Short mmCIF file of C-alpha atoms and ligand atoms in Angstrom, two decimals:
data_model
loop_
_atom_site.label_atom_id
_atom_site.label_comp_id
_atom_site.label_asym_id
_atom_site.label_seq_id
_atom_site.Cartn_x
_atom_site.Cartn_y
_atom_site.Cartn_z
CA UNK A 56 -15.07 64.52 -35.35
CA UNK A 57 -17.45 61.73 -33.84
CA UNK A 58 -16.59 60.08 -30.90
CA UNK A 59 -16.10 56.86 -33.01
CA UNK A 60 -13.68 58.72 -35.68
CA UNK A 61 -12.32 59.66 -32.07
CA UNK A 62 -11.97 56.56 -30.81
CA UNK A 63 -10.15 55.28 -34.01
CA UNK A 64 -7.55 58.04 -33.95
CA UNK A 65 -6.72 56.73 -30.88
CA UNK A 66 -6.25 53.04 -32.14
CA UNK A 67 -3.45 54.60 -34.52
CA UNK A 68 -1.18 55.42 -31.98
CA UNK A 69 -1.88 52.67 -30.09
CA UNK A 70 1.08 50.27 -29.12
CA UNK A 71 1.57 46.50 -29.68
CA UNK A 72 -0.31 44.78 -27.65
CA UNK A 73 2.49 42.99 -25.48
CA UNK A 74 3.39 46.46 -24.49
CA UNK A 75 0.07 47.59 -23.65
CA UNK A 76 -0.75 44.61 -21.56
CA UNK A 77 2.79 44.74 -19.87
CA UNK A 78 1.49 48.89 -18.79
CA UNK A 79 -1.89 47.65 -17.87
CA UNK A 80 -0.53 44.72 -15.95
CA UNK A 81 2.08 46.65 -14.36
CA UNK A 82 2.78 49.03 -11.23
CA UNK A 83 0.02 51.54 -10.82
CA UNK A 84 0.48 54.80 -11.71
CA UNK A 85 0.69 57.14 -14.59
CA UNK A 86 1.74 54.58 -17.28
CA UNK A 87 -0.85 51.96 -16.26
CA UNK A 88 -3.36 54.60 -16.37
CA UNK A 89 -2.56 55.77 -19.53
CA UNK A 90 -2.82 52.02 -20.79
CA UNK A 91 -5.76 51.67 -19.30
CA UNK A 92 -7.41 54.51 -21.48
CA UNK A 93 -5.83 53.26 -24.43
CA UNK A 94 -7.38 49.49 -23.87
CA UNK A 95 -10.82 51.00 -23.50
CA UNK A 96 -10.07 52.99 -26.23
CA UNK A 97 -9.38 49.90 -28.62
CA UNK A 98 -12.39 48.56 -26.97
CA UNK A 99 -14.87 51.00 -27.96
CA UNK A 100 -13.30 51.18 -31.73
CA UNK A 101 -15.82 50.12 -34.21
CA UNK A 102 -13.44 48.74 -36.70
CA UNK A 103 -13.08 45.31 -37.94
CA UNK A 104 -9.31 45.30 -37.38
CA UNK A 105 -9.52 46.59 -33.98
CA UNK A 106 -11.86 44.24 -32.95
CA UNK A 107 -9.64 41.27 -33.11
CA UNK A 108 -6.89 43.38 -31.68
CA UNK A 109 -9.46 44.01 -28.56
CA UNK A 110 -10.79 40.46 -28.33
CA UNK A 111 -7.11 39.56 -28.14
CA UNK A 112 -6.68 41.55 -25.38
CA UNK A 113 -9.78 40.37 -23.62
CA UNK A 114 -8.67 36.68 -24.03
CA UNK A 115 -5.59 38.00 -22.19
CA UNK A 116 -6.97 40.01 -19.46
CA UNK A 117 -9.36 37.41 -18.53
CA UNK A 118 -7.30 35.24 -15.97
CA UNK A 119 -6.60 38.64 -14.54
CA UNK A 120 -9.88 39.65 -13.82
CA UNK A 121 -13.07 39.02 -12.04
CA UNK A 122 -11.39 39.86 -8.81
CA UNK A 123 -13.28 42.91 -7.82
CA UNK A 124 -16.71 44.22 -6.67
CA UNK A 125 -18.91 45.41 -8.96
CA UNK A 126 -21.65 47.77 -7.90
CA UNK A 127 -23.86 49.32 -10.31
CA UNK A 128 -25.35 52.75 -9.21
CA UNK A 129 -29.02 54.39 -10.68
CA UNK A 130 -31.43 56.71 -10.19
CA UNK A 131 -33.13 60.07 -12.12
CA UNK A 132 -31.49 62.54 -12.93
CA UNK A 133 -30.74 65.00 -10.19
CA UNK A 134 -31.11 62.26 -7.36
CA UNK A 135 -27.08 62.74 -6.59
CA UNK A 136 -25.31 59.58 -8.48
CA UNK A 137 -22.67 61.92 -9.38
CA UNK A 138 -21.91 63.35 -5.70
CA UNK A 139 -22.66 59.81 -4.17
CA UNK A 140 -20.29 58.50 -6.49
CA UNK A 141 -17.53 60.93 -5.84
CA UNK A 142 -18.32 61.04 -1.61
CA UNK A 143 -17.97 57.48 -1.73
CA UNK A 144 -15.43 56.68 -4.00
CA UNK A 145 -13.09 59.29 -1.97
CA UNK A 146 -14.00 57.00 1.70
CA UNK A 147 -12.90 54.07 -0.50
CA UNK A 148 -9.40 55.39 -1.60
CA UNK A 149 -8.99 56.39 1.73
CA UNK A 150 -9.62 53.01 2.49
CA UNK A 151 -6.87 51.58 0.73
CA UNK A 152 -8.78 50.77 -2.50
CA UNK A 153 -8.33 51.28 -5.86
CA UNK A 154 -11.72 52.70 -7.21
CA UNK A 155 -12.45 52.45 -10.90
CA UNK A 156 -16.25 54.15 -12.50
CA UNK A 157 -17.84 53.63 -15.42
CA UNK A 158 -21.04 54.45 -16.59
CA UNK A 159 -23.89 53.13 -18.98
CA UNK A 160 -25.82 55.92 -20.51
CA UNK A 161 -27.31 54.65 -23.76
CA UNK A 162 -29.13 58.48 -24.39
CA UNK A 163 -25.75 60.47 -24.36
CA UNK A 164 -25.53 60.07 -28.30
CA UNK A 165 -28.57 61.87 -28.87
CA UNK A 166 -28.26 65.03 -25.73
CA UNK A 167 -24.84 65.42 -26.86
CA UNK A 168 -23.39 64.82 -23.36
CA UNK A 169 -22.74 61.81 -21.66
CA UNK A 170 -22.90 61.24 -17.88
CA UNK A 171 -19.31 61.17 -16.40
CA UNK A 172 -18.50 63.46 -19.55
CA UNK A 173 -18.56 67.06 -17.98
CA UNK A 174 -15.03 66.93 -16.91
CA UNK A 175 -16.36 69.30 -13.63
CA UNK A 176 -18.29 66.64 -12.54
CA UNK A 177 -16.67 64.25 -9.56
CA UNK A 178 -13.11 66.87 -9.63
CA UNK A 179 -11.95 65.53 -6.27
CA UNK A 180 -12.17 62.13 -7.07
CA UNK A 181 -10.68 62.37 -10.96
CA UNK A 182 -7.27 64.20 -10.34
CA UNK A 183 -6.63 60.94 -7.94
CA UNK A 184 -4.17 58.51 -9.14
CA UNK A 185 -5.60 55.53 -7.26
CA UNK A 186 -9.08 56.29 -9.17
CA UNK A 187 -10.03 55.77 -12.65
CA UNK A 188 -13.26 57.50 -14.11
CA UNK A 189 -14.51 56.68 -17.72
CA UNK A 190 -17.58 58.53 -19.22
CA UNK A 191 -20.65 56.19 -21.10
CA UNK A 192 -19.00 54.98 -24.04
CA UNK A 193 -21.05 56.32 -27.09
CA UNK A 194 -23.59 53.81 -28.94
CA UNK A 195 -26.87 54.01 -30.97
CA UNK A 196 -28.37 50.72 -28.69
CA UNK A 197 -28.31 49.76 -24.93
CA UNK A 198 -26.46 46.47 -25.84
CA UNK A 199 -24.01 48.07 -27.95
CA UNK A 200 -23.17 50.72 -25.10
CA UNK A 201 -23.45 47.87 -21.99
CA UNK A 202 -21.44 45.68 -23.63
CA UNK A 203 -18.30 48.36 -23.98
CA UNK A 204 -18.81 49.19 -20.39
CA UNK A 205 -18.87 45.34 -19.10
CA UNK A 206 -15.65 45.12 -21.59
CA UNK A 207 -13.81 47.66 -19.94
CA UNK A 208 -14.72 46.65 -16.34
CA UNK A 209 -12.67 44.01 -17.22
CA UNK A 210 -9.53 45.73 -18.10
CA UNK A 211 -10.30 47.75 -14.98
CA UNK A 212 -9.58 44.89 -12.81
CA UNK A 213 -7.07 43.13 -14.85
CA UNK A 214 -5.63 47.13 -14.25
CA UNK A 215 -5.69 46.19 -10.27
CA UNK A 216 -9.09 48.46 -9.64
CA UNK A 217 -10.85 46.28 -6.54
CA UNK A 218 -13.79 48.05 -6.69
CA UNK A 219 -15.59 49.25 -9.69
CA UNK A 220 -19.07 51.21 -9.82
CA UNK A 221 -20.86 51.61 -12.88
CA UNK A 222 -23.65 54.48 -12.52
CA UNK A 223 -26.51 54.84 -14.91
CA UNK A 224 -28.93 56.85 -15.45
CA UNK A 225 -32.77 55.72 -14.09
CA UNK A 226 -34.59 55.67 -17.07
CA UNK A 227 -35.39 53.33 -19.81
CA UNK A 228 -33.59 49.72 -19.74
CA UNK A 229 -30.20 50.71 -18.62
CA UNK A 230 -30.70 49.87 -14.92
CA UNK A 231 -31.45 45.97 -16.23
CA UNK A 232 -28.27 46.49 -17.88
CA UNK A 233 -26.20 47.42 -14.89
CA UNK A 234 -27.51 45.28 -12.49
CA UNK A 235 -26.58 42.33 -15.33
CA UNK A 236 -22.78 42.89 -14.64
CA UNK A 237 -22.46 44.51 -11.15
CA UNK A 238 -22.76 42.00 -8.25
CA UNK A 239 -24.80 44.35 -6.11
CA UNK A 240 -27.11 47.01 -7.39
CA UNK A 241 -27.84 49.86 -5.87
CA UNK A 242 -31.04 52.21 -6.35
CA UNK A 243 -30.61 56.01 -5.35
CA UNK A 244 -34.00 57.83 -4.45
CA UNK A 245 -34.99 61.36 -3.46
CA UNK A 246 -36.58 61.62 -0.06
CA UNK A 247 -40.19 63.10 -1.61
CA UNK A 248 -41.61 59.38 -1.78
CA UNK A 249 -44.61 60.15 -4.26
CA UNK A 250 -45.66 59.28 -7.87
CA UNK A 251 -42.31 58.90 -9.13
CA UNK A 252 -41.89 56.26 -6.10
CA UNK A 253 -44.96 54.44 -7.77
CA UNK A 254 -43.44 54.61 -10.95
CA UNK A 255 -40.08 52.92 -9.95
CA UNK A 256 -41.72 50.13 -8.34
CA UNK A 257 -43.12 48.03 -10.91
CA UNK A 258 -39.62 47.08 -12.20
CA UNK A 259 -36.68 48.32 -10.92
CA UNK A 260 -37.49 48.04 -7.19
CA UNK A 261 -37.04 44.40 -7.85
CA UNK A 262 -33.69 44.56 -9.21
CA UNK A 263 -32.19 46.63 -6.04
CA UNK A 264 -29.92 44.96 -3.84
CA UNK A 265 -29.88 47.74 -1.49
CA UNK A 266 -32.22 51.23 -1.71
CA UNK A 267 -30.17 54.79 -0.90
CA UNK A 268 -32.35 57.72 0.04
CA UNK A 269 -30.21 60.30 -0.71
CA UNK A 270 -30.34 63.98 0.50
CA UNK A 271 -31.92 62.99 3.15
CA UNK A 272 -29.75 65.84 5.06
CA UNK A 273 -32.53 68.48 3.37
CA UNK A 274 -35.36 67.21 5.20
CA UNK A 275 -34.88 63.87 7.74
CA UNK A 276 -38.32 63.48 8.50
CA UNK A 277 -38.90 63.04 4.76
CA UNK A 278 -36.33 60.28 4.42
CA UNK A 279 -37.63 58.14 7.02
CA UNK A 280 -41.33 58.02 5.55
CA UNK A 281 -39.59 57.39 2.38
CA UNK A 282 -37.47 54.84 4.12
CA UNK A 283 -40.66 53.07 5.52
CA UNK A 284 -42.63 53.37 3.07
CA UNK A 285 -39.71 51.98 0.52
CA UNK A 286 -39.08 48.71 3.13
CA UNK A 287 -42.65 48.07 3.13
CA UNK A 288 -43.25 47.42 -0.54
CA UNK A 289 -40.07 45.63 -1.07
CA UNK A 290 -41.27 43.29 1.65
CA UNK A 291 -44.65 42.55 -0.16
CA UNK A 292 -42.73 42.05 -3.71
CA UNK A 293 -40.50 39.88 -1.68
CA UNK A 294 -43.69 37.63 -0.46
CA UNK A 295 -45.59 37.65 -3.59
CA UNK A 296 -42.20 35.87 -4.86
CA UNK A 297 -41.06 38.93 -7.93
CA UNK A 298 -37.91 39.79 -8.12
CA UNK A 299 -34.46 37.61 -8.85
CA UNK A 300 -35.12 34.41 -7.68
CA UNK A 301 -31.92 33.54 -6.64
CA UNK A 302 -31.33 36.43 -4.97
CA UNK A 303 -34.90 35.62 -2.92
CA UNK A 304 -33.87 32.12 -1.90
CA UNK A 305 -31.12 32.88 -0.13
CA UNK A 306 -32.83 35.11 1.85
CA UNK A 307 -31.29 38.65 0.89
CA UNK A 308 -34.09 41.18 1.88
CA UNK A 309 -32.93 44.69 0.18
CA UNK A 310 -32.05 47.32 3.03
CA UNK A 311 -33.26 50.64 2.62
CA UNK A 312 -30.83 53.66 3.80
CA UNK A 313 -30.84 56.99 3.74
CA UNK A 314 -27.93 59.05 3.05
CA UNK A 315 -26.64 62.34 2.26
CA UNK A 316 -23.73 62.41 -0.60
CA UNK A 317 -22.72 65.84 0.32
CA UNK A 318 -22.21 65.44 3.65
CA UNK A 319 -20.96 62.35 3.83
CA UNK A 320 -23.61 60.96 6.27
CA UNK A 321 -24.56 57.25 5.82
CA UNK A 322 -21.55 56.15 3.60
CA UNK A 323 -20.00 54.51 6.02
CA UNK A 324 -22.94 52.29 7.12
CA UNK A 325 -23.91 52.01 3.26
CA UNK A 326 -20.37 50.56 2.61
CA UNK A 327 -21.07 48.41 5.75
CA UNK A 328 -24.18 47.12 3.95
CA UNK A 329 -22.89 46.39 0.76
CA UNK A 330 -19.99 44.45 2.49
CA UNK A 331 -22.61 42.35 4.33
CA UNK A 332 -24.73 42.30 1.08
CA UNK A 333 -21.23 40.79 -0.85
CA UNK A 334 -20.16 38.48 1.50
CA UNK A 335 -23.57 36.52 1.98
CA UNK A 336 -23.44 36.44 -1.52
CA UNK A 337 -20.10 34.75 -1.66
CA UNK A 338 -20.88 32.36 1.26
CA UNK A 339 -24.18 30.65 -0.14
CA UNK A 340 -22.37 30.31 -3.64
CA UNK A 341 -25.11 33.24 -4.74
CA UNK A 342 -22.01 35.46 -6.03
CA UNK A 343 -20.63 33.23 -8.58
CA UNK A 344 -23.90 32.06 -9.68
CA UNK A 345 -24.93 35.65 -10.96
CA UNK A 346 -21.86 36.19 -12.58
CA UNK A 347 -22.48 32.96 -14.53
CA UNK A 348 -25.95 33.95 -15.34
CA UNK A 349 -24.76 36.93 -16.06
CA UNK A 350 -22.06 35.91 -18.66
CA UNK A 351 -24.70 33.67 -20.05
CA UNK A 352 -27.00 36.00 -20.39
CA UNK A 353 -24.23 38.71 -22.20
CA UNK A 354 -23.48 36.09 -24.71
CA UNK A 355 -26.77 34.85 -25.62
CA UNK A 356 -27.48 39.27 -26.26
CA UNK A 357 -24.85 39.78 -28.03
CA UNK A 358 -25.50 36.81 -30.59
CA UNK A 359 -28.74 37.86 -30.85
CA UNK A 360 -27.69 41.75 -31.61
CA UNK A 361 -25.12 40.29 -33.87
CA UNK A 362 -27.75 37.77 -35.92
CA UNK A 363 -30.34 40.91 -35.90
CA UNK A 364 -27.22 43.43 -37.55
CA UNK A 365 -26.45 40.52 -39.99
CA UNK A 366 -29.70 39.73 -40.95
CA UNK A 367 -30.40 43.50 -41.79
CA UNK A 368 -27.22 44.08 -43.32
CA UNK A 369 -28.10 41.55 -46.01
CA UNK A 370 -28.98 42.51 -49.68
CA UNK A 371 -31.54 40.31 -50.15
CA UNK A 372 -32.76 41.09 -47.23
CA UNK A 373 -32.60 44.96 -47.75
CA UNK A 374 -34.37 44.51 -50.88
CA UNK A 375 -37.77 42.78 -49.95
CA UNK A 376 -38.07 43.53 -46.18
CA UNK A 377 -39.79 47.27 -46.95
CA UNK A 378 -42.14 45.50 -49.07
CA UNK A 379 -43.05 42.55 -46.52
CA UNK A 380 -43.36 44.95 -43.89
CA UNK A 381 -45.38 47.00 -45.64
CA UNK A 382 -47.93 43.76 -46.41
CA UNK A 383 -48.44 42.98 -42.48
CA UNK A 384 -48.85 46.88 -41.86
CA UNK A 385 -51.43 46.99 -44.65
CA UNK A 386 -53.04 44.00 -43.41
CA UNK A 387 -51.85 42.21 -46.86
CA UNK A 388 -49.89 39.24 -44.89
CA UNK A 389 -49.59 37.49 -42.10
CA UNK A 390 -47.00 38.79 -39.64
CA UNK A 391 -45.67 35.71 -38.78
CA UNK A 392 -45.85 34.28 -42.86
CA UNK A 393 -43.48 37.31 -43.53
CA UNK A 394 -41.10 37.38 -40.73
CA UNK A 395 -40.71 33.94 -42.34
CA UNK A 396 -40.26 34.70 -45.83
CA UNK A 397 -37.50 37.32 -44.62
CA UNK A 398 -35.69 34.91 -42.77
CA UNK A 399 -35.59 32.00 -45.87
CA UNK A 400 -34.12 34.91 -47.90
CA UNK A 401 -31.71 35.93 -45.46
CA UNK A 402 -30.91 31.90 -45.16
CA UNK A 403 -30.93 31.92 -48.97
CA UNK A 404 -28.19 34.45 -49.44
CA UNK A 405 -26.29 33.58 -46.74
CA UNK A 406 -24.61 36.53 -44.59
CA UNK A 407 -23.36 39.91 -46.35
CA UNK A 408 -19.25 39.31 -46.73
CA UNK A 409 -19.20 42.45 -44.60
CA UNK A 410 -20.20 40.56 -41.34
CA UNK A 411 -17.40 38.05 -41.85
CA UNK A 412 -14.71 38.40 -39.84
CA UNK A 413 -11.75 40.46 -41.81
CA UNK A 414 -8.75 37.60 -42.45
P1 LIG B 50 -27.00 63.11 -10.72
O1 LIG B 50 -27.64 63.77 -11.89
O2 LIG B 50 -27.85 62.01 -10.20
O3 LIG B 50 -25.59 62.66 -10.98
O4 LIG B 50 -26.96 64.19 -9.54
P2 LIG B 50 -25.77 65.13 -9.03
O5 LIG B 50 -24.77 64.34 -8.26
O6 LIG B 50 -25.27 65.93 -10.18
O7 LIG B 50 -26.55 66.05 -7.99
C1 LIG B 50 -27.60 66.91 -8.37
C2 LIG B 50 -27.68 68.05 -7.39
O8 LIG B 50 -28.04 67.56 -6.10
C3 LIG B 50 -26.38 68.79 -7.21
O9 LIG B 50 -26.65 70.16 -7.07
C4 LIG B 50 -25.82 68.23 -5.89
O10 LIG B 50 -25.00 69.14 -5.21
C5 LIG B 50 -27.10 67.96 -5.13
N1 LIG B 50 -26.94 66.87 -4.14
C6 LIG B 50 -26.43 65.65 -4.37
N2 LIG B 50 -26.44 64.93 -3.22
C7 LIG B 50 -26.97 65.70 -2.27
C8 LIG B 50 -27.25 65.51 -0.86
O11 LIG B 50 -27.02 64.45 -0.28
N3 LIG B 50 -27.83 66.56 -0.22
C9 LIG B 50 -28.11 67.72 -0.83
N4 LIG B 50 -28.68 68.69 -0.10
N5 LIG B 50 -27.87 67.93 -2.14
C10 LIG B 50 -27.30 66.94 -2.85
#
């Protein structure tokens, strides 16, 4: 069974959705949990029907949400997400809060896995009731997958979750991802600062709201050259102007920490930071700006992914675009002549009565 044939049994049993919004709504505990998996359940169905069940539930979890901070969590494989994660999200429950985690993890279709997925990963944190941990929902794209995982943040914080951290793994586009829905982003890096250090910096570094060195409890010394070394290139991308440009004018220069997940050292000061980081944010007006943007920027992707799966889903369009892409690849045509002639056919025919929405 695939996890979408997975996700659709679920759907069957799934109850009206007055009831399920009166669980999710409700007191916390076992019930509201259970809702909880159910909505993101509904969210992650693929079919039509579903859908407008699951946009009708996002129309009504809206006014309920938005309320909590989101901090998105990467790094390689290996670099300690996981244990950070758990280490951290354990100081916040004993905090008081009410910790949700998700994860973006575009790749777990093809290894089979998917991070959050190995049920002995983060055990002290998942058998808590105040915590809710979902794996990467499954997907062939990045937008497909992001956009499940910026759905069910939602529900997580209609659900009463304050704080929710979405981790992803550091490779490929996922990090841009993340730090589109999280309000702070957070970059996790091994203590050994050298090629891969190189490698991170021509994109990511400039997404980072804040820098962990993790495991910096295996060799100190290590950390803090990484630690300088890390602060001194994120001040010259700061003066050459890269980076979020909102973010730069008011002034946020990205601290660099280290930490150690397993033992707990740094978290505290970490949290500290990311509280400072949030609440400059909301004072300058920074905060809701991003999440604007950010909105903007999920709707303007997802019509695009949605004109793109339209536009190749149409007959007419399935019937000549081999041939016209085999004309620019042979040199025949003109790329741009034939990316035009596709589109007048797909204009032409109009869209497949597939894509419609179901009555
Ligand atoms: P992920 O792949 O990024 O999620 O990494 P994991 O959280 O699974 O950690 C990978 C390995 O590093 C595990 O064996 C952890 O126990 C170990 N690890 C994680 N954080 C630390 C740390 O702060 N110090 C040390 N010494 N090991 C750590």
């Amino acid at each position: 069974m695939s996890l979408a044939d997975t996700a659709e049994a679920g759907v069957q049993r799934m109850p009206a959705l007055p009831s399920l919004l009166a669980a999710l709504t409700g007191p916390a505990g076992p019930a509201q949990r259970r809702a909880l998996a159910k909505a993101i359940t509904l969210l992650e169905s693929s079919r039509a029907d579903h859908r407008l069940l699951a946009d009708a539930l996002l129309d009504a979890v809206l006014p309920r949400s938005g309320a909590a901070l989101r901090v998105g969590i990467s790094g390689v494989p290996g670099v300690g997400k996981s244990t950070f994660v758990e280490s951290l999200g354990l100081m916040l429950l004993e905090r008081g809060h009410r910790v949700a985690v998700l994860a973006v993890d575009p790749s777990s279709q093809l290894s089979g896995g998917s991070i959050l997925g190995d049920k002995t990963r983060m055990e002290r944190l998942s058998v808590r009731e105040e915590a809710f941990i979902r794996p990467s929902p499954a997907g062939h794209t990045l937008g497909g997958v992001a956009e499940k995982t910026r759905e069910a943040l939602l529900v997580c914080e209609a659900a009463g979750h304050d704080i929710v951290l979405v981790e992803t793994v550091g490779v490929g586009q996922s990090e841009t991802a993340v730090a589109g829905m999280t309000d702070c982003f957070v970059l996790m890096q091994l203590p050994n600062a050298g090629d891969e250090l190189q490698a991170i910096k021509r994109g990511v570094m400039e997404l980072a709201d804040l820098v962990v060195i993790n495991k910096a409890d295996l060799d100190r010394d290590a950390a803090t050259r990484a630690q300088a070394q890390i602060t001194g290139s994120l001040r010259i991308a700061g003066q050459q102007g890269r980076g979020d440009p909102l973010r730069l004018a008011e002034r946020w220069t990205p601290l660099v920490m280290p930490v150690s997940a397993l033992d707990g050292q740094g978290l505290a000061d970490f949290w500290a930071a990311v509280q400072r980081f949030a609440a400059q944010q909301q004072r300058t007006g920074a905060h809701a700006e991003r999440r604007r943007r950010q909105n903007e920027a999920w709707m303007d992707e997802r019509i695009t992914a949605g004109l793109m799966q339209r536009f190749q889903a149409a007959a007419a369009v399935r019937a000549e675009l081999p041939a016209l892409r085999a004309a620019v690849l042979d040199g025949r045509m003109v790329a741009s002549v034939a990316a035009r002639r596709a589109l007048d056919l797909y204009a032409a025919a109009g869209p497949p009565a597939a894509a419609s929405p179901p009555p």
